[in-house]
XYZ file of C-alpha atoms in Angstrom:
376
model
C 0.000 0.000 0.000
C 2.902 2.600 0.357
C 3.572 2.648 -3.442
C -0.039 3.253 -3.784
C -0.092 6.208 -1.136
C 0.809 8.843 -3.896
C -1.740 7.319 -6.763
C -3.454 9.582 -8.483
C -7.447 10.512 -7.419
C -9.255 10.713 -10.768
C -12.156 8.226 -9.960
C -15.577 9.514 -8.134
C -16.162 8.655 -4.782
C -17.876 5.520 -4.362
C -21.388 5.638 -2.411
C -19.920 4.018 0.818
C -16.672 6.767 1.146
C -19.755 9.504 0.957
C -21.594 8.203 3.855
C -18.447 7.352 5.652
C -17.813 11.113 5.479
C -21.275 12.000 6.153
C -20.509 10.301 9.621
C -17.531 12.027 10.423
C -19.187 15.578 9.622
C -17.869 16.185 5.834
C -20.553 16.791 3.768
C -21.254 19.443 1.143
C -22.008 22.851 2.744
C -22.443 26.599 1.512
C -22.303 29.236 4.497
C -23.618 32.011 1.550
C -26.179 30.159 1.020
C -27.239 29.349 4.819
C -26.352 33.094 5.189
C -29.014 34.035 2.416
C -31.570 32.459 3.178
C -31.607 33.819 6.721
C -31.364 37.143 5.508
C -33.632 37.226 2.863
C -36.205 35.147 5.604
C -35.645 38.105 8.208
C -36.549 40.886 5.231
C -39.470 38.538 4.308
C -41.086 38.319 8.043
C -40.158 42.084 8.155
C -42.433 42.646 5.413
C -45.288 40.259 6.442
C -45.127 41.486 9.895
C -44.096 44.399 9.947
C -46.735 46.311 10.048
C -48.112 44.127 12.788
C -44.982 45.197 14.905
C -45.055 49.057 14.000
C -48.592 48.958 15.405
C -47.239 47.221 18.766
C -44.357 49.583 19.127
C -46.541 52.603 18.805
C -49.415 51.523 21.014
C -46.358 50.859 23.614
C -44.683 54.064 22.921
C -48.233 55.862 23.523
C -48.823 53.608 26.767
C -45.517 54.493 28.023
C -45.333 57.765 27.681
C -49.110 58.676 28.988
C -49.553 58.952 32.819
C -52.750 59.931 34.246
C -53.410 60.301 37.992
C -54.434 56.568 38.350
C -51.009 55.967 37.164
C -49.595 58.172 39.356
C -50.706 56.562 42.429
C -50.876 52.798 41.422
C -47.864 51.039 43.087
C -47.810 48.450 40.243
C -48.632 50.253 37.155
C -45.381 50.073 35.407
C -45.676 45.800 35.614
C -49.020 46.583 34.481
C -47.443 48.666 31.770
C -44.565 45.988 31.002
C -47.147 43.349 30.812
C -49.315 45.011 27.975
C -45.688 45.735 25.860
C -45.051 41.887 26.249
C -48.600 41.138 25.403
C -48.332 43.591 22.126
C -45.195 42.325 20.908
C -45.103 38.354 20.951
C -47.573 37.749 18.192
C -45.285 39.631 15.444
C -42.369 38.527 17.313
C -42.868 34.978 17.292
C -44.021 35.487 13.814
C -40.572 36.989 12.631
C -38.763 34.213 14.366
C -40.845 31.544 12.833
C -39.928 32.723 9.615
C -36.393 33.083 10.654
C -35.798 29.901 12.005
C -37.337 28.149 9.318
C -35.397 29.534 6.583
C -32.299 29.070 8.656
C -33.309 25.397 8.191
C -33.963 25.199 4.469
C -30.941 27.345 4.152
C -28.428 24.955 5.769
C -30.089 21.964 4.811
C -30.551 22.426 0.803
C -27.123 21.350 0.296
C -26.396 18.082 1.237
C -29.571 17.811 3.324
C -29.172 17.307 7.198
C -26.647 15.403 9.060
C -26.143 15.119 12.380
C -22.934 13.550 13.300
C -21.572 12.976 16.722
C -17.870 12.822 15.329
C -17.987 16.239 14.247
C -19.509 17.628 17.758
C -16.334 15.631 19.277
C -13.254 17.301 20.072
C -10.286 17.272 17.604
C -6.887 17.241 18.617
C -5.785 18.395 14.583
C -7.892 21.739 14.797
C -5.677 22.688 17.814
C -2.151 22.199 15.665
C -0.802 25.743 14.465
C 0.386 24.240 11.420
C -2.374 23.202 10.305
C -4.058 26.267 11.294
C -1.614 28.344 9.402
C -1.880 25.973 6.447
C -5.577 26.157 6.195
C -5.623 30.187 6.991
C -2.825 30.898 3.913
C -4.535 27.842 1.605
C -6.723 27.704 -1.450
C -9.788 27.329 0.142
C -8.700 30.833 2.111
C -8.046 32.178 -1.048
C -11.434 31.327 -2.050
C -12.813 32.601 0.797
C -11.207 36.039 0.604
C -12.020 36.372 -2.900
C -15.887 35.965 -2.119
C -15.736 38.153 0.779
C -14.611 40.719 -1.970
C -16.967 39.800 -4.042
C -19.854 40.462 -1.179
C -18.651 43.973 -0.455
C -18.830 45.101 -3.888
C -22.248 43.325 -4.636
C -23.872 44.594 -1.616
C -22.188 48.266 -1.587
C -23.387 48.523 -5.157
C -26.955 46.913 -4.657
C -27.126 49.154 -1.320
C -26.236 52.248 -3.765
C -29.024 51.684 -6.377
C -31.400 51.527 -3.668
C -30.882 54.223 -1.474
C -30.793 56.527 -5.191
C -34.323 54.282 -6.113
C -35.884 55.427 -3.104
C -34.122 58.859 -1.867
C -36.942 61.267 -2.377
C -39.643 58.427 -0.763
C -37.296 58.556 2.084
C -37.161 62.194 2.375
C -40.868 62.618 2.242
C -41.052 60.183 5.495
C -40.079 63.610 7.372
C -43.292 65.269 6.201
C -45.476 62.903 7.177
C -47.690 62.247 10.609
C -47.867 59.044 12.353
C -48.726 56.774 12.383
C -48.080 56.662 8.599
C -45.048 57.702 8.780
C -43.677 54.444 11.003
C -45.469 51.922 8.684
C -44.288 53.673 5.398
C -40.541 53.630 7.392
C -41.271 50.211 8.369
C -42.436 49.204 4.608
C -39.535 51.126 3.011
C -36.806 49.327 5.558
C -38.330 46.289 4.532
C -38.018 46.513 0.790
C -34.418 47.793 1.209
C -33.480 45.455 3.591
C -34.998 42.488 1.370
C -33.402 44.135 -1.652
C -30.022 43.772 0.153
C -30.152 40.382 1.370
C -31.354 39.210 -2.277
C -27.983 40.092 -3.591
C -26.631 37.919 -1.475
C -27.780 35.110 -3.285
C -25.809 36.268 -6.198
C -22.897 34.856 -4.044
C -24.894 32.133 -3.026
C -25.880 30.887 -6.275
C -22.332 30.712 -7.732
C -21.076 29.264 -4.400
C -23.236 26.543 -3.913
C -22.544 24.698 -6.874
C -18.445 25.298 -6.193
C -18.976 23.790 -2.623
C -20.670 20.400 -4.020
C -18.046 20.043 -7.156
C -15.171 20.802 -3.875
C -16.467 18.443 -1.808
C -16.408 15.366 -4.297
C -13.449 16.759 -5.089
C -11.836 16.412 -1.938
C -13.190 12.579 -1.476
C -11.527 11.415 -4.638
C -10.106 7.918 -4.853
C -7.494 6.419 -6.919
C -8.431 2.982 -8.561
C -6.462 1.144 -5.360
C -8.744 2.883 -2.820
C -11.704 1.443 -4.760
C -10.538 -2.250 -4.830
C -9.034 -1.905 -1.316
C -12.552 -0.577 -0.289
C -14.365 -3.265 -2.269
C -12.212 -6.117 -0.486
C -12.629 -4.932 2.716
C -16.340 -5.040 2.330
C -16.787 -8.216 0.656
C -13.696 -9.804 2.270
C -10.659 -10.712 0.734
C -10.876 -14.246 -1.260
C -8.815 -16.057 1.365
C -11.151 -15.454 3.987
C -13.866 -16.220 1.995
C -12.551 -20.009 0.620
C -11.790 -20.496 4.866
C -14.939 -19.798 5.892
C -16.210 -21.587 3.371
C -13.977 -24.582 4.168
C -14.756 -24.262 7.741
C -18.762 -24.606 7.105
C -18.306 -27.239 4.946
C -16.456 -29.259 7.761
C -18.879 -28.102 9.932
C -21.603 -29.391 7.663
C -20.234 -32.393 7.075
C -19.538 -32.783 10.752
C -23.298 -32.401 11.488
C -24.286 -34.547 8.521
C -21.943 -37.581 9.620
C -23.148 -37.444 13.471
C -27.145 -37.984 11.561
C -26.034 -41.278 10.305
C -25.863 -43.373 13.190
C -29.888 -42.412 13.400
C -30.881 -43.526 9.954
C -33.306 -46.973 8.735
C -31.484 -47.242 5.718
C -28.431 -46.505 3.427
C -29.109 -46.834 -0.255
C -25.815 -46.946 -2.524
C -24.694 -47.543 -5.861
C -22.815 -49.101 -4.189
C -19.487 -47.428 -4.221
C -19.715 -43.576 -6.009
C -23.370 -42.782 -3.908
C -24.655 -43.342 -0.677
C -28.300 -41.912 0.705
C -29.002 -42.610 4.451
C -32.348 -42.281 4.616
C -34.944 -41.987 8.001
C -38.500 -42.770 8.288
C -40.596 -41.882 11.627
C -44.207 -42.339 11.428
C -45.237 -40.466 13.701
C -43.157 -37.548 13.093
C -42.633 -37.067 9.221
C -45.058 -37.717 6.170
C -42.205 -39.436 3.998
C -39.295 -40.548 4.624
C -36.148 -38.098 4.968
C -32.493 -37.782 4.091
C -30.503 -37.177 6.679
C -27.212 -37.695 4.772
C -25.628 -38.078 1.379
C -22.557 -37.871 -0.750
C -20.542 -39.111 -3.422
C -16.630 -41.236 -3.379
C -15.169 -40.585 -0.044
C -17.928 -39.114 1.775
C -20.117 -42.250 0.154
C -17.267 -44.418 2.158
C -17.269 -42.603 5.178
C -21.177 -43.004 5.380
C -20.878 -46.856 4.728
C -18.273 -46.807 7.004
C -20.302 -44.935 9.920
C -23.439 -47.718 8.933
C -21.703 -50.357 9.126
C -20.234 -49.667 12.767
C -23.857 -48.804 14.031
C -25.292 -51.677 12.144
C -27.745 -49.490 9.874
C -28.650 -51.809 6.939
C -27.302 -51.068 3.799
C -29.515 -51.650 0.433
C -27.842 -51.633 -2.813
C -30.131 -49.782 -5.224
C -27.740 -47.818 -8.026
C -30.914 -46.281 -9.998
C -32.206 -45.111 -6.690
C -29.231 -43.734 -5.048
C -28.795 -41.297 -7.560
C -32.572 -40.732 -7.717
C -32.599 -39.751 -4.248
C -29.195 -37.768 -4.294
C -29.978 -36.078 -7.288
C -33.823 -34.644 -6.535
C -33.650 -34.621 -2.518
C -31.963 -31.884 -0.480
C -30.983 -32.622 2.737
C -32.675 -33.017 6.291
C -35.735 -32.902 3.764
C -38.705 -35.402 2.543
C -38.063 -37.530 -0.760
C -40.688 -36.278 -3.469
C -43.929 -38.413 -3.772
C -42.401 -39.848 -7.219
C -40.230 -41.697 -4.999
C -42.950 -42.808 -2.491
C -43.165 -46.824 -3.619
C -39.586 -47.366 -4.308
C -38.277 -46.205 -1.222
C -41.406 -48.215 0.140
C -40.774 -51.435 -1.029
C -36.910 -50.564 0.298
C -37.848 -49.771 3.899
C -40.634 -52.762 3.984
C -37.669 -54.769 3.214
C -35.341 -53.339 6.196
C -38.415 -53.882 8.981
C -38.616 -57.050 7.872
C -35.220 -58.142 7.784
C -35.227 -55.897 11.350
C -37.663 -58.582 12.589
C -36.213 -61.342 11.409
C -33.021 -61.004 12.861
C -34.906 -60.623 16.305
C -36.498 -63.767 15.827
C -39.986 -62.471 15.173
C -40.888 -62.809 11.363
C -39.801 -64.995 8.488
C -37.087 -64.119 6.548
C -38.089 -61.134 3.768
C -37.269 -61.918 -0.168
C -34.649 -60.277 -1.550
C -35.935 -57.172 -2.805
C -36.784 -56.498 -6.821
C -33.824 -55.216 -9.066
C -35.950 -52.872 -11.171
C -37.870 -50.460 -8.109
C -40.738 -48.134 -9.503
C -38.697 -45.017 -10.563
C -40.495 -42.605 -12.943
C -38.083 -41.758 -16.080
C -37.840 -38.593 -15.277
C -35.882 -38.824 -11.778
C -33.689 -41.294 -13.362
C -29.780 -40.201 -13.204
């Protein structure tokens, strides 16, 4: 991996080095755009409530600054007089922060949506080094930043300018009129200014947001040995895979071999294929196989038979009927029903006989009942 440390990062970054980052806190962000949309939300509820909160702060201003005698001699008239500013001034207020928070949302969410990562609430022990501090303060991306800030100052000093000449004489007049007209036309023109300046903001916005997202992939680049390193570490490296693999075989087979010693019957070919087959009446509608296998394994389940002393049938046609169509630990198909019959008749038989209770069975037919189609 060291000669692949200086690779070059020219592919995209794959879906699982995104969320990766996600969790540590990187994800695509645009302060302009954050800082936009709360400003231009602020002018917005300004305009929409505004009114609403010149009337408030005049009906407080005339409250306040009337006294009459029962004033004069009530002990708690200014909390009375607090009380009725409070009551005046949360319905627009809560209306302006609504709209405030809410945009501060949508603002700082549109770009790569929300996140909330406890990695990047953690402490850091990099963003106290001075190097890197001086690094990322003298950078690109601090050359970038500089440049917009620039870039704000003339935008919003010019927009500012072409307002302030739009509406000079409409400001001018507010000095001849009378309230309260005069604080709701004041209120109305601050509002349209104030909206006008914080929509040239997303000028900057609109040109930074799309740099932020193209920086961010950017910056989470791989080279073509981070992919395959990141693809074998998430599907496992082949090795691992062939020795699990190996090891639930054995483990398999380990099970498999420790079923024979419980079996009625074991059906071969009688040396490539061997079926050990159990029937309980009471517990399964057909008979199931509880073990199988070809060559060696074949062997080893003769073997294990023939130290319990499970009968063993030689029936080639149905030993590789059975192996072929059955899976294990599962029922035989019906197809199979009067062949495997006729075998396990046979093995109760001879079971009996050898106890003394029965007569001996005859040999059992050559040519068993197997449809053409399960033949192998």
């Amino acid at each position: 991996m060291a000669e692949d440390s200086g690779a070059e990062k020219t592919e995209q970054p794959t879906p699982k080095k995104l969320q990766d980052a996600a969790e540590k806190g990187q994800i695509a962000r645009s302060k302009d755009l954050g800082t936009a949309f709360v400003l231009i939300g602020s002018a917005a509820a300004l305009l929409v409530f505004g009114k609403m909160l010149a009337m408030a702060v005049l009906t407080i201003g005339q409250r306040m600054l009337r006294l009459d005698e029962k004033d004069i001699f009530e002990t708690n008239s200014m909390f009375t007089a607090w009380g009725d500013a409070g009551g005046e001034l949360i319905m627009p207020l809560i209306g302006i922060f609504s709209l405030i928070l809410i945009a501060a949302f949508l603002g700082n969410t549109l770009l790569g949506g929300f996140n909330l990562s406890w990695q990047a609430a953690g402490p850091k022990a990099s963003k106290m080094d001075p190097l890197k501090g001086l690094k990322r303060m003298f950078g690109l991306q601090a050359l970038v930043e500089l440049g917009k800030s620039f870039l704000k100052v003339a935008v919003v000093v010019g927009v500012a300018f072409f307002l302030l000449k739009l509406f000079f004489m409409d400001i001018m007049a507010l000095s001849l009129m009378s309230e309260p007209n005069n604080i709701e036309s004041a209120l109305y023109f601050l509002g349209w200014l104030f909206l006008g300046l914080c929509a040239s903001t997303s000028l900057i916005a609109i040109v930074d947001a799309p740099y932020q997202k193209w920086n961010h992939v950017r910056q989470l680049k791989m080279s073509l040995q981070e992919i395959k390193d990141e693809h074998k570490n998430s599907e496992g490296s082949p090795e691992i895979k062939a020795r699990i693999r190996r090891t639930q075989m054995q483990m398999s087979m380990k099970r498999m071999m420790q079923q024979v010693p419980t079996a009625d019957v074991i059906v071969t070919n009688p040396t490539h294929y061997a079926v050990a087959l159990k029937y309980d009446q009471g517990k399964f509608r057909a008979p199931v196989v509880v073990a199988k296998g070809v060559d060696d394994i074949a062997m080893h389940i003769r073997k294990i038979a023939n130290g319990h002393k499970i009968p063993v049938i030689e029936s080639p046609a149905l030993a590789r009927s059975i192996y072929y169509t059955t899976k294990l630990d599962h029922p035989i198909p019906e197809q199979l029903f009067a062949a495997v019959a006729q075998v396990l008749a046979y093995v109760f038989q001879l079971r009996l006989y050898r106890k003394g209770k029965g007569s001996r069975p005859k040999n059992l037919a050559k040519e068993l009942p197997i449809p053409d189609e399960f033949k192998h």
